[in-house]
Coordinates of C-alpha atoms and ligand atoms in Angstrom, one line a residue:
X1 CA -104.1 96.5 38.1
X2 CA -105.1 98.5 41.3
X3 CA -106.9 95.4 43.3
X4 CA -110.3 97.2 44.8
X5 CA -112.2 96.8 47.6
X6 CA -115.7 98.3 48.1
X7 CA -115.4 97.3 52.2
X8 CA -113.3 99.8 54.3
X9 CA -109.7 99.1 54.1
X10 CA -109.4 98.4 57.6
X11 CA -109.6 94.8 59.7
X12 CA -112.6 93.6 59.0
X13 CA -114.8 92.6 62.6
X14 CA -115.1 88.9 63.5
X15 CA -118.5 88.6 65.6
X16 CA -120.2 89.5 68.7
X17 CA -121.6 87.4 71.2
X18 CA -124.4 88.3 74.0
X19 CA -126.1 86.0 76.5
X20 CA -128.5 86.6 79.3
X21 CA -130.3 84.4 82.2
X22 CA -133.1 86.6 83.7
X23 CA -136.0 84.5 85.0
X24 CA -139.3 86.5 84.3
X25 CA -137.6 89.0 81.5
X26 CA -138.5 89.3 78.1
X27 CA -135.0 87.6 77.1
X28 CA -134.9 87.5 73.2
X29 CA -135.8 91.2 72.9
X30 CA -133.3 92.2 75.7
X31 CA -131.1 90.4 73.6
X32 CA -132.0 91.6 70.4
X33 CA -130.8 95.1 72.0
X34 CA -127.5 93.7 72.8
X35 CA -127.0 92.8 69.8
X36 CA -128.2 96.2 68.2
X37 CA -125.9 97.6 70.3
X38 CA -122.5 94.9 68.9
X39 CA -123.9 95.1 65.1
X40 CA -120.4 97.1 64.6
X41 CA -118.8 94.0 65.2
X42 CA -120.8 92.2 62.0
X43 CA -123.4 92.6 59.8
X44 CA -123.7 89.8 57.4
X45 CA -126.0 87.7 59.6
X46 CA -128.5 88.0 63.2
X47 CA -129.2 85.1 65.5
X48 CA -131.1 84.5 68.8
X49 CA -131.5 81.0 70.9
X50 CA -133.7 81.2 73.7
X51 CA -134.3 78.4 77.0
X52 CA -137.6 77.8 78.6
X53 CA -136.0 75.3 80.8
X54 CA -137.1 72.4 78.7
X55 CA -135.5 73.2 75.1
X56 CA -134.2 75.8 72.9
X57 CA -135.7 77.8 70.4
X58 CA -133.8 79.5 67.5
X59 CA -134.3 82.2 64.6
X60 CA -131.1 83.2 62.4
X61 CA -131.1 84.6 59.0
X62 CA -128.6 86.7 57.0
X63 CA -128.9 90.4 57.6
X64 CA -129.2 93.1 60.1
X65 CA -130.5 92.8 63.8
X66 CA -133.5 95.3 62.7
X67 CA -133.8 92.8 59.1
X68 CA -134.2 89.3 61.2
X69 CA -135.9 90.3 64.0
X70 CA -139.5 91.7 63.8
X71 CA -142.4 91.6 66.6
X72 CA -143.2 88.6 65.6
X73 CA -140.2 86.6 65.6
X74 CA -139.6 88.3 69.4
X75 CA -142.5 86.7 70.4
X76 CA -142.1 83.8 69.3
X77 CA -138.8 83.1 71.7
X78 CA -140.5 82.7 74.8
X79 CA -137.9 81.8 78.1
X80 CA -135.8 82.8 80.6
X81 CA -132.4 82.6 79.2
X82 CA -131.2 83.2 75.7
X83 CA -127.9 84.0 73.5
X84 CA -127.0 85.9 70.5
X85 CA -124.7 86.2 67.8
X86 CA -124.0 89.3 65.0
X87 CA -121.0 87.7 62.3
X88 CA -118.9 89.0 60.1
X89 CA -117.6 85.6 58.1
X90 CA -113.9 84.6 58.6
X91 CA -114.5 81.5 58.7
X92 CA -117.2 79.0 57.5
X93 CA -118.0 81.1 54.2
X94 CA -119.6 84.4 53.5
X95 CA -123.8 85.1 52.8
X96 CA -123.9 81.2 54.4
X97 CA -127.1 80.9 56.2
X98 CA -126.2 77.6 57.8
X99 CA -122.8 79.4 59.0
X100 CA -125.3 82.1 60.8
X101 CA -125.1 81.8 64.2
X102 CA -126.1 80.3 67.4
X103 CA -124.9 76.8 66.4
X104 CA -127.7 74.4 67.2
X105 CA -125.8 70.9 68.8
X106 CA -128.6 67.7 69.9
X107 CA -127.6 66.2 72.9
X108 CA -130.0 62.9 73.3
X109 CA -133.0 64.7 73.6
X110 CA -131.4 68.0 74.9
X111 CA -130.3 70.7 72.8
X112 CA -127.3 73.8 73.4
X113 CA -126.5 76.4 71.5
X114 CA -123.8 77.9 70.9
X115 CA -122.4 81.5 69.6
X116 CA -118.8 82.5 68.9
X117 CA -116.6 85.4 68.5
X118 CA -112.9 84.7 67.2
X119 CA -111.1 82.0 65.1
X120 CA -110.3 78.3 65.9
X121 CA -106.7 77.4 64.4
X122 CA -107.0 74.1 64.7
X123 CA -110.4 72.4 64.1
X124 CA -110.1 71.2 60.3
X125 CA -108.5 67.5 62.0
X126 CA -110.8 67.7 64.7
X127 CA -113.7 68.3 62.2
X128 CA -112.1 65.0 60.0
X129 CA -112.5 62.8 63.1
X130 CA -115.6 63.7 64.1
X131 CA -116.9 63.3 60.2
X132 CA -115.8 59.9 60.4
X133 CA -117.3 58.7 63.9
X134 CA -120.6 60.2 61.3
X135 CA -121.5 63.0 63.1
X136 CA -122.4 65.6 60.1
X137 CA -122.3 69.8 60.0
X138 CA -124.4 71.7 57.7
X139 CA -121.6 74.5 57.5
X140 CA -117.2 74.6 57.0
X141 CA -117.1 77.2 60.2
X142 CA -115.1 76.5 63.2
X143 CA -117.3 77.3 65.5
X144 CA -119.7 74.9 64.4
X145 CA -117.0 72.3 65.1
X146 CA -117.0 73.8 68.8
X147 CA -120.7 73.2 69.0
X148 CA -120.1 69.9 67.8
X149 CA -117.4 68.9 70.3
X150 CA -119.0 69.9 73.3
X151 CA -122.6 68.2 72.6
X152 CA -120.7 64.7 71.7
X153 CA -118.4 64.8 74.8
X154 CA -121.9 65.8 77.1
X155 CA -123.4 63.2 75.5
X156 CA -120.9 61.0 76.4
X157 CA -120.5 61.8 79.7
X158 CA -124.1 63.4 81.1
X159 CA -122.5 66.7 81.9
X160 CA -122.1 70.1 79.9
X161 CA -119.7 71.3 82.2
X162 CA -117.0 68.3 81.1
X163 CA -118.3 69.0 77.5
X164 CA -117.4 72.4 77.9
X165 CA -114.0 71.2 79.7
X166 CA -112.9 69.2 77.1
X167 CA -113.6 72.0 73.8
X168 CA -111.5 74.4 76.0
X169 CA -108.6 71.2 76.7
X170 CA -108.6 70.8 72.4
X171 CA -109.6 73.6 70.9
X172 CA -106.9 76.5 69.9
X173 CA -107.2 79.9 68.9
X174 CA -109.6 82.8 70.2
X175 CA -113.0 82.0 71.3
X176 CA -114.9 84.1 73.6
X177 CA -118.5 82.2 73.6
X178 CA -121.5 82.4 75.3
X179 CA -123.9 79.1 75.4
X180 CA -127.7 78.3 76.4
X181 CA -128.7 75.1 77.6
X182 CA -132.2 75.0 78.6
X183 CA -131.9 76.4 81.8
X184 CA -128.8 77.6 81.7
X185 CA -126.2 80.0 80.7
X186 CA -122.3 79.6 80.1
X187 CA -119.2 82.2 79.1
X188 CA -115.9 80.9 78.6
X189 CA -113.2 82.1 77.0
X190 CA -109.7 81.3 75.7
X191 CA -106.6 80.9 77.9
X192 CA -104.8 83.7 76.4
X193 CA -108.2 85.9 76.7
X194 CA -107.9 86.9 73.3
X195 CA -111.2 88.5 72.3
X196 CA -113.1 90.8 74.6
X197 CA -116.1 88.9 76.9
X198 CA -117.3 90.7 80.1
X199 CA -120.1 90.0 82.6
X200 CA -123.2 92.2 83.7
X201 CA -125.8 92.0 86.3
X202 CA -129.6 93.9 85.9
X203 CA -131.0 95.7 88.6
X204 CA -132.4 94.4 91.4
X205 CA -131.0 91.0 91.0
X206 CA -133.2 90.6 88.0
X207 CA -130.6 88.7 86.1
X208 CA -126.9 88.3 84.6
X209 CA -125.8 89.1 81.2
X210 CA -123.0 88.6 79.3
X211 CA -121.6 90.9 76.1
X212 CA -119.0 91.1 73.7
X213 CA -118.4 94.9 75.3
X214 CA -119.8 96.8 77.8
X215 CA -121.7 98.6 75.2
X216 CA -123.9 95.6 74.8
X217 CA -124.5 95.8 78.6
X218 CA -125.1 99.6 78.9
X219 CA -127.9 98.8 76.4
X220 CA -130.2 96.8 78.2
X221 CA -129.4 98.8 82.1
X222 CA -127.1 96.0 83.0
X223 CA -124.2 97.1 85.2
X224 CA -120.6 95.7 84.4
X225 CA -118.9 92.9 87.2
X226 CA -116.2 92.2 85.5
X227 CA -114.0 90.5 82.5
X228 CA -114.2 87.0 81.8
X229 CA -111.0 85.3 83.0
X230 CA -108.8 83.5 80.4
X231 CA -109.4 79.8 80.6
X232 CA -112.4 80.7 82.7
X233 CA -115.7 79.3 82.2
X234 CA -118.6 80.9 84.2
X235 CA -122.3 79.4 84.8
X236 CA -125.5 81.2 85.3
X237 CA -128.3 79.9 86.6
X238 CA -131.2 79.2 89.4
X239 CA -128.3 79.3 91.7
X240 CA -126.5 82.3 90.5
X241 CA -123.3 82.6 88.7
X242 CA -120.4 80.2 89.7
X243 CA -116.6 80.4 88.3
X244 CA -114.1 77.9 87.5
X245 CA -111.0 77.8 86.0
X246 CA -111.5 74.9 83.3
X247 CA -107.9 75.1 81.7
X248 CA -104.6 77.1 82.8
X249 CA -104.6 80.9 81.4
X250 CA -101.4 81.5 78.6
X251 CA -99.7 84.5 78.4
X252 CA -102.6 87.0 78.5
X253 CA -102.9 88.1 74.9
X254 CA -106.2 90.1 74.2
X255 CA -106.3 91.8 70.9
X256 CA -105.0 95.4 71.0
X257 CA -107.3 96.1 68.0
X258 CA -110.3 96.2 69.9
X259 CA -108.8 99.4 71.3
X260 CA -107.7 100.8 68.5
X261 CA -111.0 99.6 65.8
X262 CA -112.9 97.4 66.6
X263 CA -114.8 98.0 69.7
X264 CA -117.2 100.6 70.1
X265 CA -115.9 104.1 71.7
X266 CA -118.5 104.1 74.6
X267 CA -117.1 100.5 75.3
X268 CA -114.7 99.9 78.3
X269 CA -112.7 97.1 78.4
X270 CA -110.5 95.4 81.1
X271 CA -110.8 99.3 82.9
X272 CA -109.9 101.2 79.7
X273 CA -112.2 103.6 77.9
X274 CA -111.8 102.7 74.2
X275 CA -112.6 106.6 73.5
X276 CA -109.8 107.7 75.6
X277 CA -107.4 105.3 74.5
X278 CA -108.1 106.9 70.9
X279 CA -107.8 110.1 71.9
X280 CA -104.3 109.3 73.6
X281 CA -103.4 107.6 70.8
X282 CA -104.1 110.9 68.7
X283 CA -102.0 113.1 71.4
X284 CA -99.1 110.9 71.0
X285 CA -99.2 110.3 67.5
X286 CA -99.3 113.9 67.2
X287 CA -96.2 114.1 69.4
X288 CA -94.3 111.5 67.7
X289 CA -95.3 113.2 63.8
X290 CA -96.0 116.6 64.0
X291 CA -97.0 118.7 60.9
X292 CA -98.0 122.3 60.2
X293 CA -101.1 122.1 59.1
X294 CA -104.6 124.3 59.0
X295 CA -107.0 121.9 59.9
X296 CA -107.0 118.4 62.0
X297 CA -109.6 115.7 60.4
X298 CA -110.9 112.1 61.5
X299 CA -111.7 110.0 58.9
X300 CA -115.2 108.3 60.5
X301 CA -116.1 107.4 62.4
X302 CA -112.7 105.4 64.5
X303 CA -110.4 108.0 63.2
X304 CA -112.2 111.0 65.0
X305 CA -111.5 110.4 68.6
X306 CA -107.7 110.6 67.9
X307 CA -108.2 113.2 65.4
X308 CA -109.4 115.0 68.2
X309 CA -106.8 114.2 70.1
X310 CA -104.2 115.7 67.9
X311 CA -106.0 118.9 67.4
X312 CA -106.1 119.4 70.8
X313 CA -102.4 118.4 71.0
X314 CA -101.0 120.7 68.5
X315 CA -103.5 123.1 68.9
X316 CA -104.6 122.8 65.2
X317 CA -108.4 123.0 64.6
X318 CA -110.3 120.3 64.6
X319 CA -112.5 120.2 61.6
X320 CA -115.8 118.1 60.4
X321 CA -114.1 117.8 56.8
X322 CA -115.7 114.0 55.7
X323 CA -119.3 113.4 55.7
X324 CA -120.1 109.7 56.2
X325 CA -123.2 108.0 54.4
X326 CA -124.1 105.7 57.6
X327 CA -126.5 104.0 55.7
X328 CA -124.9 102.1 53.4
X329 CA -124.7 98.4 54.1
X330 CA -121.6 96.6 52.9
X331 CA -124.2 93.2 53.1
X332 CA -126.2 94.5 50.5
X333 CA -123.0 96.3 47.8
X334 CA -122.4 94.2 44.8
X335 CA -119.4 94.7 43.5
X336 CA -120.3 95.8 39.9
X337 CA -118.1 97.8 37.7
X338 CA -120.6 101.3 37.8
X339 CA -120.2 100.9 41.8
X340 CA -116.2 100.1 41.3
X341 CA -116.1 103.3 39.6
X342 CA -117.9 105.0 42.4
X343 CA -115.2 103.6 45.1
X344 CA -114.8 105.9 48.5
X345 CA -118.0 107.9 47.2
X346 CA -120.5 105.2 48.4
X347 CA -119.6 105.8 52.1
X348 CA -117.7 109.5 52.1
X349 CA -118.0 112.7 51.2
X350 CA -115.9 115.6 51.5
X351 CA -117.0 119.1 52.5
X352 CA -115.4 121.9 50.1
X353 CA -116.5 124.1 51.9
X354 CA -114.8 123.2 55.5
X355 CA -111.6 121.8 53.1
X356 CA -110.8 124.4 50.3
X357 CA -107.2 125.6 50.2
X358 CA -106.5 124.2 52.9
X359 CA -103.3 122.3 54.6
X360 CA -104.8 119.0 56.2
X361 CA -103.6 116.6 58.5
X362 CA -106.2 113.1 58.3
X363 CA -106.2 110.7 61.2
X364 CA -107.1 107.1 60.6
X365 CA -107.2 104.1 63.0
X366 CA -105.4 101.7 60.2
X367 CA -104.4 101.0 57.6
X368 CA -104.2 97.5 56.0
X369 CA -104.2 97.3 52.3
X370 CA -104.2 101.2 51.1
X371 CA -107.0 101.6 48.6
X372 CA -109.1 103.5 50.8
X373 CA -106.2 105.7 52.1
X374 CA -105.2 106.2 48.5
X375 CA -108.9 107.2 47.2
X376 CA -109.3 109.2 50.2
X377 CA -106.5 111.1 49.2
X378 CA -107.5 111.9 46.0
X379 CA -111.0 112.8 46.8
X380 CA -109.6 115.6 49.7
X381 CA -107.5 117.0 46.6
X382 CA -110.5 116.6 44.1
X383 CA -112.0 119.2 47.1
X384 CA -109.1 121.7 47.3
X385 CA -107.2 120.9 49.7
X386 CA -103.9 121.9 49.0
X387 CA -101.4 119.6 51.3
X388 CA -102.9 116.2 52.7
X389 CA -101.0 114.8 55.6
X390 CA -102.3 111.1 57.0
X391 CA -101.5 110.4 60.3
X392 CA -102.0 106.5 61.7
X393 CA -103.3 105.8 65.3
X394 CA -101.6 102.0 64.9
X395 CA -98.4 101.1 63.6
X396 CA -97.6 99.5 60.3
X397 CA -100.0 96.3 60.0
X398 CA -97.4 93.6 58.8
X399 CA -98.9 90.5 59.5
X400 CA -102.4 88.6 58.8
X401 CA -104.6 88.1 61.8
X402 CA -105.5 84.0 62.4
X403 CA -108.1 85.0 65.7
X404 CA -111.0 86.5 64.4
X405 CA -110.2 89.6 61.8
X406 CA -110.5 89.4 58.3
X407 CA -106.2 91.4 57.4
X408 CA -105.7 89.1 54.2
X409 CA -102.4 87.6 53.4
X410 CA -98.9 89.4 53.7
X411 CA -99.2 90.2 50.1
X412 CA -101.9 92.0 50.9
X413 CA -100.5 94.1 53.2
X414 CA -99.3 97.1 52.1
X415 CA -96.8 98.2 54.7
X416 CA -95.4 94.4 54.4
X417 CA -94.6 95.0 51.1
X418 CA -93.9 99.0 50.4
X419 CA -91.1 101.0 52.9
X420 CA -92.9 104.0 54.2
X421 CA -91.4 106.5 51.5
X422 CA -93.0 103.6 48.8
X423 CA -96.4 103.6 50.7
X424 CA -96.7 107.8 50.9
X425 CA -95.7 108.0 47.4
X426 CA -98.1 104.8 46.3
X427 CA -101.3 106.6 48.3
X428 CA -100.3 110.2 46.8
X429 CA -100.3 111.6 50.5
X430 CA -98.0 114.7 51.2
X431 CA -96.7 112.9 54.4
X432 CA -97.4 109.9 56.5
X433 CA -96.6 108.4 59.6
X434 CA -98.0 105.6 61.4
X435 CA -98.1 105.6 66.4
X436 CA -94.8 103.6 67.1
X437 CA -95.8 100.5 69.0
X438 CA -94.4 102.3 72.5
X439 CA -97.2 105.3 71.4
X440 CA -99.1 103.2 71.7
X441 CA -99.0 101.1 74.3
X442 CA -98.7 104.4 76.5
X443 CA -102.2 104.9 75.0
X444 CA -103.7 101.9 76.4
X445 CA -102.1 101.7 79.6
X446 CA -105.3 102.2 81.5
X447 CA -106.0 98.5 81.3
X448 CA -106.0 96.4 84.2
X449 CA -105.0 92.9 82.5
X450 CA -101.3 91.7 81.7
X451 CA -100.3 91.6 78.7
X452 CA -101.9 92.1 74.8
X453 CA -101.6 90.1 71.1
X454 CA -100.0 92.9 68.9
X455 CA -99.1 90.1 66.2
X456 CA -100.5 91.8 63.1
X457 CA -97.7 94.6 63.5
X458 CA -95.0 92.2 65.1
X459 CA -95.7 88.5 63.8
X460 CA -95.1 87.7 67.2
X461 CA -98.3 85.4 67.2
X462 CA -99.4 84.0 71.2
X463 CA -101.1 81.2 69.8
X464 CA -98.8 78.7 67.2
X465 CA -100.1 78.9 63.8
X466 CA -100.4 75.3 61.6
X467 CA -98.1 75.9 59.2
X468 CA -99.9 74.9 56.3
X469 CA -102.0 78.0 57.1
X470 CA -98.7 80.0 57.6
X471 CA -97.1 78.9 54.9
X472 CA -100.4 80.0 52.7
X473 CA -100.4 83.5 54.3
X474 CA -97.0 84.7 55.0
X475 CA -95.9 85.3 51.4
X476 CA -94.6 88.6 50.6
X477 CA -95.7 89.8 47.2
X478 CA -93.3 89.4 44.1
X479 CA -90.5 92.6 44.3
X480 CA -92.4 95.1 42.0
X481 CA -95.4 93.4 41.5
X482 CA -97.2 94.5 44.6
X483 CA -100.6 96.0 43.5
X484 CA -100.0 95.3 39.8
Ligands
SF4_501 S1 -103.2 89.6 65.2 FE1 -103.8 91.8 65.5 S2 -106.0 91.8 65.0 FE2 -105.5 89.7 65.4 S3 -105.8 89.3 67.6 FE3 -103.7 89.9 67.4 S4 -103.7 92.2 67.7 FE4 -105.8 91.5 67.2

C-alpha cells in the first residue's frame, strides 16, 4: 500500500535559534519577532528565556510563535538579554512539551539556557554517563544533553566559557546554538559550520543579535556583521562582543539545503541570496532539461523562485497555476482517514482556469519520498492539463540526513530505490529530471565560505555516523517492494 504523508514531501526543518543582548530593549518581544520571522524553520513548539542580570526567566509551550506568546506572557520576561527557539522534532520526540525549547540547565544557584538548531550524533553515551553520575533530563532530545553538559562542566569549574569549551571538545554533529546566562549572551557553532548562525548589531549601538538567518535580523532593524565561524564561540555582553576560536574548524560543511529549502528567500547567507540562488538554479535546470511546454509553474512556495527562473530561461510563461492554503498548520492535522482521502487538497489547489489544455512544466525544490509529486500530478491532470513535466531544483535525494532534517531512511527515499524512468512512471509525470550536482553548485556560487555538506544526494557524510544509527537507516527497500 501507497505509504501517505499529510506533511509536504520535502526535508522536514530542524529549528531556529535567535538571541539578543540589548540593555534597555524590550528583549522578549524583539525576540518574539525573530522568531516570527524563523517559524518556517518549525512549528510544533515556541520558546523564549530572558536575563535580568540576576537569573533567567522562561515560557515555552507547543504551538505557534502568535499561540505561546500573548501580551501578557511578553511582559512577563522582563531583562536585557534573552534567546529563542521555533522546533520542528528530530530528535527528543514529537508534541513533547519538555522537548520545547530553551533547555533550562541549574548551575549552583545560576541558571543558562540554552536553544539548538541541528542534530547531535553522538550524545546517547554521553547522556548514559551523565544519568549515572544522577544528573536527570525531563526529555530524550540531544540538545537537552548539550544543556546538560555545559551546566555540569561550569559547575565544576566556575566558568561558562570552559563549559561551553568542553560541549564543543565532545559533542558531534551540527549545532548552531545561542545561550543566555544572566547577563550574558553566547553563539557557537559546529566545526564544520553545518547549520546557518549569523550575527547582527541594532542601530545606534543599541545591542547585538544573533539569528538562524538574516531574515530573523531584518525583522527587528538589526544589520548583518557577519557568519558565525565554525568552531567559533562568540560572547556578548557589558563589554561588547568578543571571539574565540574554542575548537579547530573541519572541512567547512554547511548544509546546501538551506539554499535550496529551507531558508527563507529574503535570507542571505555566507553572501548568497537564497532567492537568487533559486532562481539560478531554475535557469540552469532549465538548461540542463529543457521541454516544450505552454506554461512554467512553481509549486509554493520554494519551487517558485526557480520556476521563475526557467520561464525566464526558456522564455516559456510563467504562470500562477497552484493556489496554496497558507493557513493550514501541519501541528494541528490528524491524520484520520476522511483527511487521508483529502491528501494534496489540504494545502493546494489548482487553477483550471490558468491550467486547462495546457502543456506544463512544474518546478519543485525536492523531492524526498514522491507522494506529494505523485498527487500533484494527478490533481494538475484532474484540472486539464494535458502534458505534466516536473522539473527538480536539487538532485536525486539518496541519503537520510543525521544533522538536523527529518529525510527518513534509504527505504524511504524514492530516488534510492526507483531509477529515474521507475520514479517518472511511479509519479505519473510526462517527464522528469532532477539540477545535476555541478547545476547546482554553479547556482550557489555566490557564497563566500569554503566548502558545503551535500550528503543526502552523495552519502558523502562530513561528520562520521555511529554505525548503529547507519546501519538502522541505510537500508535500501526490498527489490519490488518499494511503496507496497
Ligand atoms: S545531509 Fe543534506 S540536509 Fe543534511 S546537512 Fe547535509 S546537505 Fe543538509
Amino acid at each position: 500500500m501507497e505509504e501517505f504523508c499529510l506533511r509536504d514531501d520535502a526535508p522536514e526543518e530542524a529549528c531556529g535559534v535567535f538571541g539578543i543582548f540589548a540593555p534597555g530593549e524590550d528583549v522578549a518581544r524583539l525576540t518574539c519577532f525573530g522568531l516570527q520571522a524563523l517559524q518556517h524553520r518549525g512549528q510544533e513548539s515556541a520558546g523564549i528565556a530572558v536575563g535580568d542580570g540576576e537569573t533567567i526567566l522562561v515560557e515555552k509551550d507547543l504551538g505557534l510563535v502568535t499561540q505561546v506568546f500573548d501580551e501578557a506572557a511578553l511582559a512577563a520576561l522582563q531583562g536585557f538579554v534573552a534567546v529563542g527557539h521555533v522546533r520542528y522534532s528530530t530528535s527528543g520526540g514529537s508534541g513533547v512539551w519538555e522537548a520545547a525549547q530553551p533547555h533550562i540547565s541549574a548551575i549552583d544557584q545560576t541558571l543558562i539556557a540554552l536553544a539548538h538548531n541541528g542534530t547531535l550524533v553522538n550524545t546517547n553515551a554521553i547522556r548514559a554517563r551523565m544519568i549515572d553520575e544522577g544528573i536527570q533530563f525531563r526529555s530524550s532530545s540531544d540538545s537537552e544533553v548539550a544543556a546538560k553538559i555545559i551546566g555540569k562542566v561550569t559547575r565544576e569549574t566556575s566558568h561558562l566559557r570552559r563549559g561551553i569549551q568542553f560541549a564543543m571538545e565532545h559533542l558531534e554533529g551540527a549545532y548552531a546554538m545561542v545561550l543566555a546566562s544572566p547577563d550574558a549572551l553566547y553563539a557557537f557553532r559546529d566545526p564544520n559550520g553545518i547549520r546557518p548562525l549569523c550575527i547582527g548589531e541594532l542601530p545606534d549601538g543599541r545591542g547585538w543579535v544573533v539569528s538562524s538567518e538574516t531574515c530573523g535580523l531584518d525583522i527587528v532593524g538589526a544589520t548583518y556583521v557577519r557568519d558565525v565561524a565554525p568552531g567559533e564561540v562568540v560572547r556578548f555582553n557589558a563589554e561588547g562582543m568578543v571571539a574565540e576560536q574554542a575548537v579547530a574548524p573541519r572541512r567547512h560543511a554547511a548544509c546546501i539545503f538551506e539554499l535550496v529549502y529551507f531558508a527563507r528567500p529574503d535570507s542571505v547567507l555566507d553572501g548568497q541570496s537564497v532567492y537568487q540562488a533559486r532562481r539560478a538554479m531554475g535557469r540552469i535546470l532549465a538548461r540542463e532539461a529543457p521541454v516544450e511546454a505552454d506554461l512554467v509553474l512553481g509549486s509554493p512556495d520554494s519551487g517558485v523562485p526557480a520556476a521563475l527562473g526557467f520561464a525566464f530561461e526558456s522564455g516559456i510563461a510563467y504562470a500562477d497555476g497552484i493556489v496554496k492554503n497558507r493557513y493550514v498548520g501541519r501541528t494541528f492535522i490528524q491524520p484520520t482517514q476522511a483527511l487521508r482521502l483529502m491528501g494534496i487538497r489540504l494545502k493546494l489547489n489548482p487553477l483550471p482556469s490558468v491550467i486547462g489544455g495546457k502543456r506544463l512544466v512544474v518546478i519543485d525544490d525536492s523531492i524526498v519520498r514522491g507522494n506529494t509529486s505523485r498527487q500533484l500530478v494527478q490533481m494538475l491532470r484532474d484540472a486539464g492539463a494535458e502534458e505534466v513535466h516536473l522539473r527538480i531544483a536539487s538532485p536525486e535525494v539518496c541519503w537520510p540526513c543525521f544533522y538536523g532534517i527529518d529525510t527518513d531512511t534509504r527505504d524511504q527515499l524514492i530516488a534510492a530505490n526507483l531509477t529515474l524512468e521507475e520514479m517518472n512512471a511511479w509519479i505519473g509525470s510526462d517527464s522528469l529530471a532532477f539540477i545535476s550536482r555541478d547545476g547546482l553548485y554553479e547556482a550557489v556560487s555566490g557564497v563566500r565560505h569554503a566548502g558545503f555538506c551535500d550528503a543526502c544526494f552523495t552519502g558523502n557524510y562530513p561528520v562520521e555516523i555511529p554505525a548503529p544509527l547507519a546501519k538502522r537507516s541505510f537500508a535500501l527497500a526490498e527489490e519490488g517492494k518499494w511503496h507496497d
